[in-house]
PDB file of C-alpha atoms in Angstrom:
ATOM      1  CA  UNK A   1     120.920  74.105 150.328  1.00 57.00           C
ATOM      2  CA  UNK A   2     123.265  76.809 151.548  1.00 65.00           C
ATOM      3  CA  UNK A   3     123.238  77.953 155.206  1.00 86.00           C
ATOM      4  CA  UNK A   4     123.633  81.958 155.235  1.00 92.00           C
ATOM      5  CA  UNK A   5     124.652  83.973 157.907  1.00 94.00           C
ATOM      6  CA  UNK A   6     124.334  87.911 157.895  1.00 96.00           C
ATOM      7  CA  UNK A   7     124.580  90.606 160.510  1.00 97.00           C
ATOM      8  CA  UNK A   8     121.327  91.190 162.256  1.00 96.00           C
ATOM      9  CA  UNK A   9     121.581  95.169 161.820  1.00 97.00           C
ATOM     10  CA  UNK A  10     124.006  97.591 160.798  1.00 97.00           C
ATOM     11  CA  UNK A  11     124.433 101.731 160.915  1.00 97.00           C
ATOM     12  CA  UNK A  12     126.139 103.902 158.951  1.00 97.00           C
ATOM     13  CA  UNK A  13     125.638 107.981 157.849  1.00 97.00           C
ATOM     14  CA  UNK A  14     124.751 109.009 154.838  1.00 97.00           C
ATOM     15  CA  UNK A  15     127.707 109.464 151.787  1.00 97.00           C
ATOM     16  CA  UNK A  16     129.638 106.242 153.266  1.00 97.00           C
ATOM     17  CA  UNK A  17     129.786 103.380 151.849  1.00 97.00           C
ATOM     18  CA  UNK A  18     128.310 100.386 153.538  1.00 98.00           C
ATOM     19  CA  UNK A  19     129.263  96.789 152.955  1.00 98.00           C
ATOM     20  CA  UNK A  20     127.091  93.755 154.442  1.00 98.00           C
ATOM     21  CA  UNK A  21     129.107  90.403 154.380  1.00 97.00           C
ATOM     22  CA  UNK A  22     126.986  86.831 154.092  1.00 96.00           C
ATOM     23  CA  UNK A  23     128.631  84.080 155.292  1.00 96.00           C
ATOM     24  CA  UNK A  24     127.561  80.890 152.976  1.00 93.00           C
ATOM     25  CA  UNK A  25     130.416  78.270 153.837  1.00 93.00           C
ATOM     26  CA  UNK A  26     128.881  75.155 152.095  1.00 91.00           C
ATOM     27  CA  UNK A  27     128.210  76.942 149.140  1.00 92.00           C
ATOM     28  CA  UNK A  28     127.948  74.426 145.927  1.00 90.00           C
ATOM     29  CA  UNK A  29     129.698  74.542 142.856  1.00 91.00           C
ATOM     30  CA  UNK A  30     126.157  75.228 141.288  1.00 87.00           C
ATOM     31  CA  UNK A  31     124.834  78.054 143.431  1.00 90.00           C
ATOM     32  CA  UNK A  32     124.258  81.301 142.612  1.00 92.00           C
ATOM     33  CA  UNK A  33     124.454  84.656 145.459  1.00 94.00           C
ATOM     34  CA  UNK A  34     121.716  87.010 145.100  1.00 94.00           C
ATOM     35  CA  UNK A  35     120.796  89.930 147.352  1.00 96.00           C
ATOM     36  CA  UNK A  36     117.417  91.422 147.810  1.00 97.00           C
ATOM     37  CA  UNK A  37     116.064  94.809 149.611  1.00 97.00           C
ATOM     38  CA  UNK A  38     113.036  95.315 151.533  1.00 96.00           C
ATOM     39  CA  UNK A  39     111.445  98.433 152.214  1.00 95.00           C
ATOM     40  CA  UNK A  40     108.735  98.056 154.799  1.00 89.00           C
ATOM     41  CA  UNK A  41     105.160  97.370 153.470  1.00 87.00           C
ATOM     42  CA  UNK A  42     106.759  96.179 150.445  1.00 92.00           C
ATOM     43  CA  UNK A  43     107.744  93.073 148.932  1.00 94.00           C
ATOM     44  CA  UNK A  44     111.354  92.478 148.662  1.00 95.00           C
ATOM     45  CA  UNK A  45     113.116  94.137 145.320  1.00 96.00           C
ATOM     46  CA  UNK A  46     116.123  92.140 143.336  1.00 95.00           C
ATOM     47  CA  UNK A  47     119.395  94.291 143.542  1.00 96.00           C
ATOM     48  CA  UNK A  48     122.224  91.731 142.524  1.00 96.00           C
ATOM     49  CA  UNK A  49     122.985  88.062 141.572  1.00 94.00           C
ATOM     50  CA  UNK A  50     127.131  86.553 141.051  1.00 94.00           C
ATOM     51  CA  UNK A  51     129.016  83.663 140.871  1.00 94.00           C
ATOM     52  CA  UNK A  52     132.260  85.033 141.166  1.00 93.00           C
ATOM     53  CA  UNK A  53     134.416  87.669 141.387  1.00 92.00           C
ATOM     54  CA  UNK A  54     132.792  91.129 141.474  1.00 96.00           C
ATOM     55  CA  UNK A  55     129.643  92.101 139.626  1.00 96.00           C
ATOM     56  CA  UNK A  56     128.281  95.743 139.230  1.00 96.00           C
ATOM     57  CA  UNK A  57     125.335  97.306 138.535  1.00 95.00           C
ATOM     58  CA  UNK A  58     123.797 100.751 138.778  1.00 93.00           C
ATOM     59  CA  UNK A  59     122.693 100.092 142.798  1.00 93.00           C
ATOM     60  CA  UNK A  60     125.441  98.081 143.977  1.00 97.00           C
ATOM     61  CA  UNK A  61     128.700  95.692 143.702  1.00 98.00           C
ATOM     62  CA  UNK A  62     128.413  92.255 144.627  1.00 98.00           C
ATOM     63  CA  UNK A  63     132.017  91.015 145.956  1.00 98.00           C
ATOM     64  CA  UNK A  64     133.003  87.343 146.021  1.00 97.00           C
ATOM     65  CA  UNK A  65     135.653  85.656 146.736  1.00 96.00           C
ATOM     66  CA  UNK A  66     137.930  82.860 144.924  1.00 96.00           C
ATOM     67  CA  UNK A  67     136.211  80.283 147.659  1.00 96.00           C
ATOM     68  CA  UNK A  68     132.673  81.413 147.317  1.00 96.00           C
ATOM     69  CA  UNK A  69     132.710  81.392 150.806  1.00 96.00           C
ATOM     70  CA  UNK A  70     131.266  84.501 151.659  1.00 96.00           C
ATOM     71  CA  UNK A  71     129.971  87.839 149.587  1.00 97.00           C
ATOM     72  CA  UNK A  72     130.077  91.600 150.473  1.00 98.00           C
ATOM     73  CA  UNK A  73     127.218  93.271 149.132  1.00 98.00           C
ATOM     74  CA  UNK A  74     128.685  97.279 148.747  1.00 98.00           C
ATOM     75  CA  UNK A  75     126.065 100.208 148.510  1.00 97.00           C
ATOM     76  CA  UNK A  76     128.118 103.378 147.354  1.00 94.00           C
ATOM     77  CA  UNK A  77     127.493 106.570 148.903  1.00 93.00           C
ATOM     78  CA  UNK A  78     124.208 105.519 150.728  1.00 97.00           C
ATOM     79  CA  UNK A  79     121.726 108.330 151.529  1.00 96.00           C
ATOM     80  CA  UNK A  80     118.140 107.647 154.170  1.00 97.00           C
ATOM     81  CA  UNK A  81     116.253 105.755 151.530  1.00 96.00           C
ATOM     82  CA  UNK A  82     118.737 102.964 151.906  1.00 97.00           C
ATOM     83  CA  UNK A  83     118.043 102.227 155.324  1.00 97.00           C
ATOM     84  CA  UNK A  84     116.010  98.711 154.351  1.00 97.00           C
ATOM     85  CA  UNK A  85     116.583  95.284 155.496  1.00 97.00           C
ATOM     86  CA  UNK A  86     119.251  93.346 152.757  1.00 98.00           C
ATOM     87  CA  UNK A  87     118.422  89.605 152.115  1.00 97.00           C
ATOM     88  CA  UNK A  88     121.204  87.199 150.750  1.00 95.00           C
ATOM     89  CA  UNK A  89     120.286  84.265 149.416  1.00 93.00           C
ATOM     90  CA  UNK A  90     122.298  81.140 147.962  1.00 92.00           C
ATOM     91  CA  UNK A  91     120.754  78.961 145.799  1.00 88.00           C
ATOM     92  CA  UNK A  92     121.368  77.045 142.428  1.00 81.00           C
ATOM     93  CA  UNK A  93     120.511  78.740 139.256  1.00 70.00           C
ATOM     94  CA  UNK A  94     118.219  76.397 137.603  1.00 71.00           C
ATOM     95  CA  UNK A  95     115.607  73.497 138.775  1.00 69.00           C
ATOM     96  CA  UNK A  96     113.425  74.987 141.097  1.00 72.00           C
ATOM     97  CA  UNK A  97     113.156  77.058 144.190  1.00 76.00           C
ATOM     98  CA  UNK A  98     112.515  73.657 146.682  1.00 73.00           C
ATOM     99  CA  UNK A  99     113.132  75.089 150.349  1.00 72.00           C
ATOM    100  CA  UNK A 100     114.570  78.543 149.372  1.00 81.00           C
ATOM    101  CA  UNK A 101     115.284  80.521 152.621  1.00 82.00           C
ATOM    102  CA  UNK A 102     115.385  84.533 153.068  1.00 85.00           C
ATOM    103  CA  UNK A 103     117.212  83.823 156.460  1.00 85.00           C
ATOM    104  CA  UNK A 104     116.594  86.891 158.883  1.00 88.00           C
ATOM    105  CA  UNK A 105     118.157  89.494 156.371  1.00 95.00           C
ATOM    106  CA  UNK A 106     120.243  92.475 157.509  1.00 97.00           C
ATOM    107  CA  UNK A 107     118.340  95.520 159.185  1.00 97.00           C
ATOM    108  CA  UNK A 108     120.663  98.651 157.216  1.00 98.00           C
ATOM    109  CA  UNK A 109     119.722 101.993 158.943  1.00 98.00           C
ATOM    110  CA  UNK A 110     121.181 104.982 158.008  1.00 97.00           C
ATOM    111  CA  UNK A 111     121.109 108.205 159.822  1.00 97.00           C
ATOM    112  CA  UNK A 112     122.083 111.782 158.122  1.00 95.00           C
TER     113      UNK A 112
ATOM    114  CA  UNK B   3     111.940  92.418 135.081  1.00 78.00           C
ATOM    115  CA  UNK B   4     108.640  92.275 135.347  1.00 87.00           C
ATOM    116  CA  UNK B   5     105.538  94.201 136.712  1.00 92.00           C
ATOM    117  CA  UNK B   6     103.696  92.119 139.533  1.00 96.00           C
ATOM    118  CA  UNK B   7      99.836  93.365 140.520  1.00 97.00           C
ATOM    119  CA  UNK B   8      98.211  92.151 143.533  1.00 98.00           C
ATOM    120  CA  UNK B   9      94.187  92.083 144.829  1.00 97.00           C
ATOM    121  CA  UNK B  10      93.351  93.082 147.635  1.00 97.00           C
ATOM    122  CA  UNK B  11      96.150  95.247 148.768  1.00 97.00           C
ATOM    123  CA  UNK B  12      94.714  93.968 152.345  1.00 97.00           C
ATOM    124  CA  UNK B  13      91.634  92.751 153.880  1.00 98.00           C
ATOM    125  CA  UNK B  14      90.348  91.649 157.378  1.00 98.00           C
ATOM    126  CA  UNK B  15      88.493  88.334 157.631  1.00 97.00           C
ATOM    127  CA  UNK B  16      86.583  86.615 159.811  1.00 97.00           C
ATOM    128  CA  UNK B  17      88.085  83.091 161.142  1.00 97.00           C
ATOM    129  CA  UNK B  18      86.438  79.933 159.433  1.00 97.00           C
ATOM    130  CA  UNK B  19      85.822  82.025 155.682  1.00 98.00           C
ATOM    131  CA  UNK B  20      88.271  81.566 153.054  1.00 98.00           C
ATOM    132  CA  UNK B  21      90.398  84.500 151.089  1.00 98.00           C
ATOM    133  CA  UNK B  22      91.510  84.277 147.334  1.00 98.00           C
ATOM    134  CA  UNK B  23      94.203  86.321 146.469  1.00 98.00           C
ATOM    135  CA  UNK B  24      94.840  87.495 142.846  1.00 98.00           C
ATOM    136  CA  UNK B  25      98.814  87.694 141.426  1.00 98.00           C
ATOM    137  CA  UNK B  26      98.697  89.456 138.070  1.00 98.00           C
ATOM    138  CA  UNK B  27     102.031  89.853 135.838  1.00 96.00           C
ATOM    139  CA  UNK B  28     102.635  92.455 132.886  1.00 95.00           C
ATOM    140  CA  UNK B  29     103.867  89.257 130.768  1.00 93.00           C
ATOM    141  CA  UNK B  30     104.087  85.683 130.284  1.00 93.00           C
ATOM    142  CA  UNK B  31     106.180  84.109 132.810  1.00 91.00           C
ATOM    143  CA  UNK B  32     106.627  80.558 133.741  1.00 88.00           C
ATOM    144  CA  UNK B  33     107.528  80.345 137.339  1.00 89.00           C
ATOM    145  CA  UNK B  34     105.276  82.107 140.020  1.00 94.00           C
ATOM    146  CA  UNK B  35     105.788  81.689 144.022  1.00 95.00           C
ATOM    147  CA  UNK B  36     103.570  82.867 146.931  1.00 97.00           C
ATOM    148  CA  UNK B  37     105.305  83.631 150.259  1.00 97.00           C
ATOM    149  CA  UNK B  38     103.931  84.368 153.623  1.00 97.00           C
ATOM    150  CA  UNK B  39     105.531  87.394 155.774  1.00 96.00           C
ATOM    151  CA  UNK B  40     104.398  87.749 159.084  1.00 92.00           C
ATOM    152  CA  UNK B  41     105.100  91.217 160.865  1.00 86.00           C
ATOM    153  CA  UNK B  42     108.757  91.959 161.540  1.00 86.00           C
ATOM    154  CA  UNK B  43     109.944  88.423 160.096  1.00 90.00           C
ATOM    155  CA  UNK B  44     111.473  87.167 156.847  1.00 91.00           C
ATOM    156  CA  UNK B  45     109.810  85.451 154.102  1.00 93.00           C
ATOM    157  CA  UNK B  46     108.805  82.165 154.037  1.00 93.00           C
ATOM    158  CA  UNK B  47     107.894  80.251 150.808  1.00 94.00           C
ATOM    159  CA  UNK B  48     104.544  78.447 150.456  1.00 96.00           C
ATOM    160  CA  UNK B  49     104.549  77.428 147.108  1.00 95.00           C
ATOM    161  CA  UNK B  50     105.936  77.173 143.610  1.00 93.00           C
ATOM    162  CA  UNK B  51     102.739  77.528 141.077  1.00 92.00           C
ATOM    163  CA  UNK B  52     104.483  76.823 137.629  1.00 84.00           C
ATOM    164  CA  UNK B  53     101.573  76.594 134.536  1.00 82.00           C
ATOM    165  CA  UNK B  54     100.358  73.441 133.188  1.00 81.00           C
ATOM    166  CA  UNK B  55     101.412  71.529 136.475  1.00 83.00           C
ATOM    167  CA  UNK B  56     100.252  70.869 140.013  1.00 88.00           C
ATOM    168  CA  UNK B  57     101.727  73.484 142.771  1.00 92.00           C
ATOM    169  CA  UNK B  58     104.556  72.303 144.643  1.00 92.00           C
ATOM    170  CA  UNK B  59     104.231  72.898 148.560  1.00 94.00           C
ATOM    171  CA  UNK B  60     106.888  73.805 150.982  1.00 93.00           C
ATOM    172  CA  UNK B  61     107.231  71.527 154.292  1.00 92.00           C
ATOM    173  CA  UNK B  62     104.182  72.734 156.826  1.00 93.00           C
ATOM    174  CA  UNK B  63     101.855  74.224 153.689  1.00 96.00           C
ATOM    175  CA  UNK B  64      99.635  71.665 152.090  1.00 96.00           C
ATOM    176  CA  UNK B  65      97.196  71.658 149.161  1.00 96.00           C
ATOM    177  CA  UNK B  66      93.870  71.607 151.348  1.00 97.00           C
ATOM    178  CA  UNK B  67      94.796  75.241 153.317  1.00 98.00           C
ATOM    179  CA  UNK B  68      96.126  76.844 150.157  1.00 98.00           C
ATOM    180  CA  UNK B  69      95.129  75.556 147.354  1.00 96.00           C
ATOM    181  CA  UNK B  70      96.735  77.590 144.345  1.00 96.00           C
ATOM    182  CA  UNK B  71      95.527  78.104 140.975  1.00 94.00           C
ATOM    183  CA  UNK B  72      97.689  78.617 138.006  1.00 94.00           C
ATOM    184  CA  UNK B  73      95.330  79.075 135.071  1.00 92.00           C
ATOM    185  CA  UNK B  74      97.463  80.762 132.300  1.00 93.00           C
ATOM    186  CA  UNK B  75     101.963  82.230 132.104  1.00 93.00           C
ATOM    187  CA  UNK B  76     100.270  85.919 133.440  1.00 95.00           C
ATOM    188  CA  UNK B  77      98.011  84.764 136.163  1.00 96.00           C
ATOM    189  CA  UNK B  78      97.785  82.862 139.463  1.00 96.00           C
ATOM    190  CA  UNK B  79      95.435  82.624 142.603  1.00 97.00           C
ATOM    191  CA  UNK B  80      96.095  81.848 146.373  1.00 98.00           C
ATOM    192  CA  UNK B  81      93.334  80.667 148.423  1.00 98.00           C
ATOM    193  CA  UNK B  82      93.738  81.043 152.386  1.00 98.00           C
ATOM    194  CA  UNK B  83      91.240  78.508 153.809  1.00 98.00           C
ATOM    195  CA  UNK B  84      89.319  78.081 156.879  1.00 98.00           C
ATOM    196  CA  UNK B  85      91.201  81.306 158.321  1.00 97.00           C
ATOM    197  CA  UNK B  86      92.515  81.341 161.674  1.00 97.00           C
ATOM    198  CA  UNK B  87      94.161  84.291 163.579  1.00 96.00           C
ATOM    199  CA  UNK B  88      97.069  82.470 162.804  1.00 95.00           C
ATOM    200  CA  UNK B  89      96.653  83.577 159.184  1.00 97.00           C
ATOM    201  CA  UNK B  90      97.189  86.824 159.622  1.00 97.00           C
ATOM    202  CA  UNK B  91     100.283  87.833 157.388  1.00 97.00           C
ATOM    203  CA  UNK B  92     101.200  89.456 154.281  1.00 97.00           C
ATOM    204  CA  UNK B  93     101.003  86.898 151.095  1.00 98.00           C
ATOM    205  CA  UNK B  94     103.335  87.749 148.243  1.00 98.00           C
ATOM    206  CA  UNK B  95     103.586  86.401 144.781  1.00 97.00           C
ATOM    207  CA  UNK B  96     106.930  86.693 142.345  1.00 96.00           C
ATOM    208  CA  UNK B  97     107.865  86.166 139.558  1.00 95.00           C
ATOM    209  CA  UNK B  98     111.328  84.497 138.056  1.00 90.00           C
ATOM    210  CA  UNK B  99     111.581  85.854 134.442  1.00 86.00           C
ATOM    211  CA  UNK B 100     112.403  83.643 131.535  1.00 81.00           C
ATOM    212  CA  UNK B 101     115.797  83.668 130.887  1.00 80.00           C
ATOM    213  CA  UNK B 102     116.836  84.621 134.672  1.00 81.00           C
ATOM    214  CA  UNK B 103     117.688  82.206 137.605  1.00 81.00           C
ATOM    215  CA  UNK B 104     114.949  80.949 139.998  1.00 84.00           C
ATOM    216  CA  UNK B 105     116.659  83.295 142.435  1.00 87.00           C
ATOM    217  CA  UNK B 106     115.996  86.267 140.731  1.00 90.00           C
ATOM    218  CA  UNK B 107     112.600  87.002 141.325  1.00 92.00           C
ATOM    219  CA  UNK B 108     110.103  90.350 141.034  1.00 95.00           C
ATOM    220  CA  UNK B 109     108.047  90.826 143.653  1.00 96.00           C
ATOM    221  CA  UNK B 110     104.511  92.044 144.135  1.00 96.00           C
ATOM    222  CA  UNK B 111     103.129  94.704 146.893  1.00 95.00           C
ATOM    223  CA  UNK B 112     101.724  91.930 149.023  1.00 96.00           C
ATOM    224  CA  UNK B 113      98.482  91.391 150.266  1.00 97.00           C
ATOM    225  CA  UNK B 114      98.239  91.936 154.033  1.00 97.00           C
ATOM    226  CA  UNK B 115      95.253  89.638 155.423  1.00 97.00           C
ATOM    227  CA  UNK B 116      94.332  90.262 159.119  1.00 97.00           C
ATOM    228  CA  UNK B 117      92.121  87.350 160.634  1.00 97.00           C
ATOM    229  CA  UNK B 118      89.673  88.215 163.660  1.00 96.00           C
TER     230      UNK B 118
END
């Protein structure tokens, strides 16, 4: 499976944009990159799954290169209620979930 | 998605009894996983409980200190054995939807067990 690597913590102000990058350099041809955010005392919450290129949604972008090397996970115009910790994960999309790994995540805090 | 119910939302337990925790989805999915969260850390995954088969254990969890029940596609049960301090952690179940990856998965609230 997929090592990932993330920043442990990041800060930014509220209105910016933030983008966390997740390093995932023996990606296979097979694997998917998801990203998940966890408030505390709750269980993680699905924002965003690609394969390539760029993928939208109404919470973020996912952004991945032609190598599949890496991905930037971009939160528009982030206000307080972002500040979670961001999980990337790297993982094929079928069979099962046999040693999935949350890795440490990315502690996002944003101040007004 | 899906809607993912958990009982209790916590407890505190006395080493040497046994917990059973409840998972309880909104609709029939085939794929459930429990996790273990201990404060300030990541997840870690104990367990795939897909129905009509036997739960498949991650390395360091075994059958005999978490046994796992899977009786129908809405329901599934977690059983913390023989408690030690050790225990004490938050248990989540999810969920992968059909028609999604295995790496999209819903999350319950958790079930925060505290072991004295």
């Amino acid at each position: 499976l997929a090592k990932t690597t993330q920043p442990i913590s990041m800060d930014s102000y509220e209105g910016q944009e933030v983008n966390i990058t997740c390093s995932h350099n023996n990606i296979a041809t097979n694997d998917y990159i998801t990203w998940y955010q966890q408030f505390p005392s709750q269980g993680p919450r699905f924002i965003i799954q690609g394969y390539k290129t760029k993928v939208t949604n109404e919470v973020a972008s996912l952004f991945i290169p032609a190598d599949r090397k890496s991905s930037t996970l971009s939160l528009p115009r982030v206000s307080l209620s972002d500040t979670a910790v961001y999980y990337c994960l790297v993982g094929p999309s079928g069979g099962g979930a046999d040693g999935l790994t949350f890795g440490k995540g990315t502690h996002l805090i944003i101040q007004p | 998605s899906a809607v993912i119910s958990q009982k209790p939302s916590r407890d505190i337990c006395q080493r040497g009894t046994s917990l059973t925790i409840q998972c309880q989805v909104d609709s029939q999915v085939t794929m459930m996983f429990w996790y273990r969260q201990q404060p300030g850390q990541s997840l870690t995954l104990i367990a795939t409980a897909n129905q009509g088969s036997e739960a498949t254990y991650e390395s360091g969890f075994v059958i005999d200190k978490f046994p796992i029940s899977r009786p129908n596609l809405t329901f599934s049960t977690l059983t913390v054995s023989n408690m030690s301090p050790e225990d004490s952690s938050i248990y989540l179940c999810s969920v992968a939807p059909t028609g999604t990856t295995v790496y999209e998965q819903y999350f319950g609230p958790g079930t925060r067990l505290t072991v004295t």
